[in-house]
Short mmCIF file of C-alpha atoms in Angstrom, two decimals:
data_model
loop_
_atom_site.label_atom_id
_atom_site.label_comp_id
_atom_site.label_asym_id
_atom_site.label_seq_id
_atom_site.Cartn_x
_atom_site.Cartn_y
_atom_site.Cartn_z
CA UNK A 1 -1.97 -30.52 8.92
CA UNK A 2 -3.84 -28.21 6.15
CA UNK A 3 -1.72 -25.95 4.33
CA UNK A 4 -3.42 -23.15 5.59
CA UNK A 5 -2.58 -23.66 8.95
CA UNK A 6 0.80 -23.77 8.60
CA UNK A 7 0.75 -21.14 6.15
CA UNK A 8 -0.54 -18.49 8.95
CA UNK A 9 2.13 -19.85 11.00
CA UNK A 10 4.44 -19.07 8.80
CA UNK A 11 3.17 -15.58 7.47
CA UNK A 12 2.88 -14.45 11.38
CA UNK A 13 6.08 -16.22 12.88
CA UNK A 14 8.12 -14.52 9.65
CA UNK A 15 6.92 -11.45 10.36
CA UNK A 16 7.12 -11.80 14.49
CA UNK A 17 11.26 -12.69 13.65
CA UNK A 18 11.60 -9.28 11.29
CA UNK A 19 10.35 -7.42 14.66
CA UNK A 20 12.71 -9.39 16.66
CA UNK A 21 15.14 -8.49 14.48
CA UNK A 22 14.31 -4.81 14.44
CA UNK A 23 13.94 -5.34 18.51
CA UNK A 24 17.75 -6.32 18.99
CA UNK A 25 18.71 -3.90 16.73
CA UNK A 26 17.32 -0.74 18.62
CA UNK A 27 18.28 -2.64 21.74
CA UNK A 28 22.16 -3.03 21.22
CA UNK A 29 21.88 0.96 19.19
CA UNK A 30 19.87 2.61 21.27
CA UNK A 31 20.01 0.83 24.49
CA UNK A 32 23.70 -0.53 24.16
CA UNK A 33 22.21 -3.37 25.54
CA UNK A 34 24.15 -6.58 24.16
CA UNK A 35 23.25 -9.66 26.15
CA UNK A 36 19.30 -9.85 26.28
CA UNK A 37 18.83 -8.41 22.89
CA UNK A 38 21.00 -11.71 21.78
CA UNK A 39 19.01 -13.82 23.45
CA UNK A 40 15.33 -12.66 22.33
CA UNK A 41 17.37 -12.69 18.87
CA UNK A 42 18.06 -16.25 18.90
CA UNK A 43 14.68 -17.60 20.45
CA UNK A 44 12.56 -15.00 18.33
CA UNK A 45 13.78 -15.62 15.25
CA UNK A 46 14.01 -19.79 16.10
CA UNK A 47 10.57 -19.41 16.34
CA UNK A 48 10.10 -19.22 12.85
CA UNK A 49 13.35 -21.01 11.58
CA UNK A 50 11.34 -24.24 13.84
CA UNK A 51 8.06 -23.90 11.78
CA UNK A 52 9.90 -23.77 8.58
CA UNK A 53 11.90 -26.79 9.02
CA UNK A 54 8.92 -28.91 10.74
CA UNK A 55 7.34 -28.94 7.01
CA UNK A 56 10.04 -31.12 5.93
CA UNK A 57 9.61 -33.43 8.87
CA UNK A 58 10.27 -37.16 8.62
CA UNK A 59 7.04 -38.11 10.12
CA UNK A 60 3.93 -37.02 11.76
CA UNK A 61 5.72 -37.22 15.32
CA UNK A 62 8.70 -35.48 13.65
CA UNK A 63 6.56 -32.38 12.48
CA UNK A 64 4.54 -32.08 16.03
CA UNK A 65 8.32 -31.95 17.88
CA UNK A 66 9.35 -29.29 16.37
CA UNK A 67 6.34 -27.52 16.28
CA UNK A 68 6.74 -28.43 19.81
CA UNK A 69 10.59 -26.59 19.91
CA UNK A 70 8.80 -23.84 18.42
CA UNK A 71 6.48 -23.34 20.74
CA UNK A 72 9.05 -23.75 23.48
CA UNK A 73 11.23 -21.10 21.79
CA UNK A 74 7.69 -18.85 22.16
CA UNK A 75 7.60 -19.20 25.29
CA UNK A 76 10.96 -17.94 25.58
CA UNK A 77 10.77 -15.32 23.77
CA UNK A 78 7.55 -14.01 25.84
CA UNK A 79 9.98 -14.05 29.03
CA UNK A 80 12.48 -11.94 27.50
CA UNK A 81 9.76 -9.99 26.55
CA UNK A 82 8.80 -9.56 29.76
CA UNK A 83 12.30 -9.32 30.94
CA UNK A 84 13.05 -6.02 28.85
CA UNK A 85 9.92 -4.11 29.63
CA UNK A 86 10.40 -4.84 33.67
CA UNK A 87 14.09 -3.25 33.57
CA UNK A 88 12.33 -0.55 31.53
CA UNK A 89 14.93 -1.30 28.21
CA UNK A 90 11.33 -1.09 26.68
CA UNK A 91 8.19 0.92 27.18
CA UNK A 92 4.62 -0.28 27.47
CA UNK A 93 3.84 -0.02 24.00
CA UNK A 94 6.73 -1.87 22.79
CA UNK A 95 5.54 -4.73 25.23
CA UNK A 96 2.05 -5.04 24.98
CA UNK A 97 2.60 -5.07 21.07
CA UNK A 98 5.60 -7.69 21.50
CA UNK A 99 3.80 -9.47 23.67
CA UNK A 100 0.75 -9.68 21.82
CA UNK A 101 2.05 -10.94 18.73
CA UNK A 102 4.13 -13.32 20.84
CA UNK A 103 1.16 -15.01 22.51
CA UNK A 104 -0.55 -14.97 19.13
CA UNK A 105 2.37 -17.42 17.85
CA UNK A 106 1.86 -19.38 21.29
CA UNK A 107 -1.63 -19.66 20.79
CA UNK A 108 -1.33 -21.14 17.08
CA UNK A 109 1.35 -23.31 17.84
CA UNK A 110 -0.55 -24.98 20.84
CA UNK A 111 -3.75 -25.04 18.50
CA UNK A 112 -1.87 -26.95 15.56
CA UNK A 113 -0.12 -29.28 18.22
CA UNK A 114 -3.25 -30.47 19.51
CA UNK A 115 -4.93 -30.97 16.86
CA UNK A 116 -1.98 -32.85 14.88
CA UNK A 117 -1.77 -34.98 17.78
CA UNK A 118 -5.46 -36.17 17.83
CA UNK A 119 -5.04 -37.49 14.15
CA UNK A 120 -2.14 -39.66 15.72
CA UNK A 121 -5.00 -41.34 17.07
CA UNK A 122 -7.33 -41.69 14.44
#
């Protein structure tokens, strides 16, 4: 995969985990809300930690599974998301602006799968 690719991943995934982060926090402060705001902690920031480690994959296969954890650790993510606005621990703004850098993230990971997996081929 080009370096630029993965550079954008990682510019917008680091990012996307320092709002996570910022997320929990306001959560468990504001919100006293302890268990949800752990759990959109640990698949937010994974998010990130994933596409970071896949650079130093063994292999080509190695680098598209855990691009592929990533991705599933987006996905995550965009149900907590979800999760939080619908029992109102966040307002509309917070989630559409969550959510839209969320499915940003989902939407370059699938992108950079697919196309790492049709140079398998060639």
């Amino acid at each position: 995969m080009g370096k630029g690719a993965n550079s954008i991943l990682n510019t917008k995934s680091y990012a996307f985990a320092i709002r996570i982060v910022k997320l929990s926090q306001f959560l468990q402060k504001d919100k006293s809300e302890y268990v949800l705001s752990k759990q959109i902690l640990r698949s937010g920031t994974a998010i990130g930690a994933l596409i970071r480690e896949s650079e130093f994959g063994q292999s080509k296969l190695d680098f598209i599974h855990k691009l592929s954890i990533a991705l599933k650790e987006a996905n995550e993510t965009d149900y907590w998301i979800s999760l939080l606005h619908d029992t109102e621990y966040i307002d509309k703004n917070q989630f559409t602006s969550m959510q839209v850098d969320c499915n940003e993230l989902i939407s370059l990971l699938v992108a950079s799968i697919k196309t790492l997996k049709s140079t398998l081929n060639s």
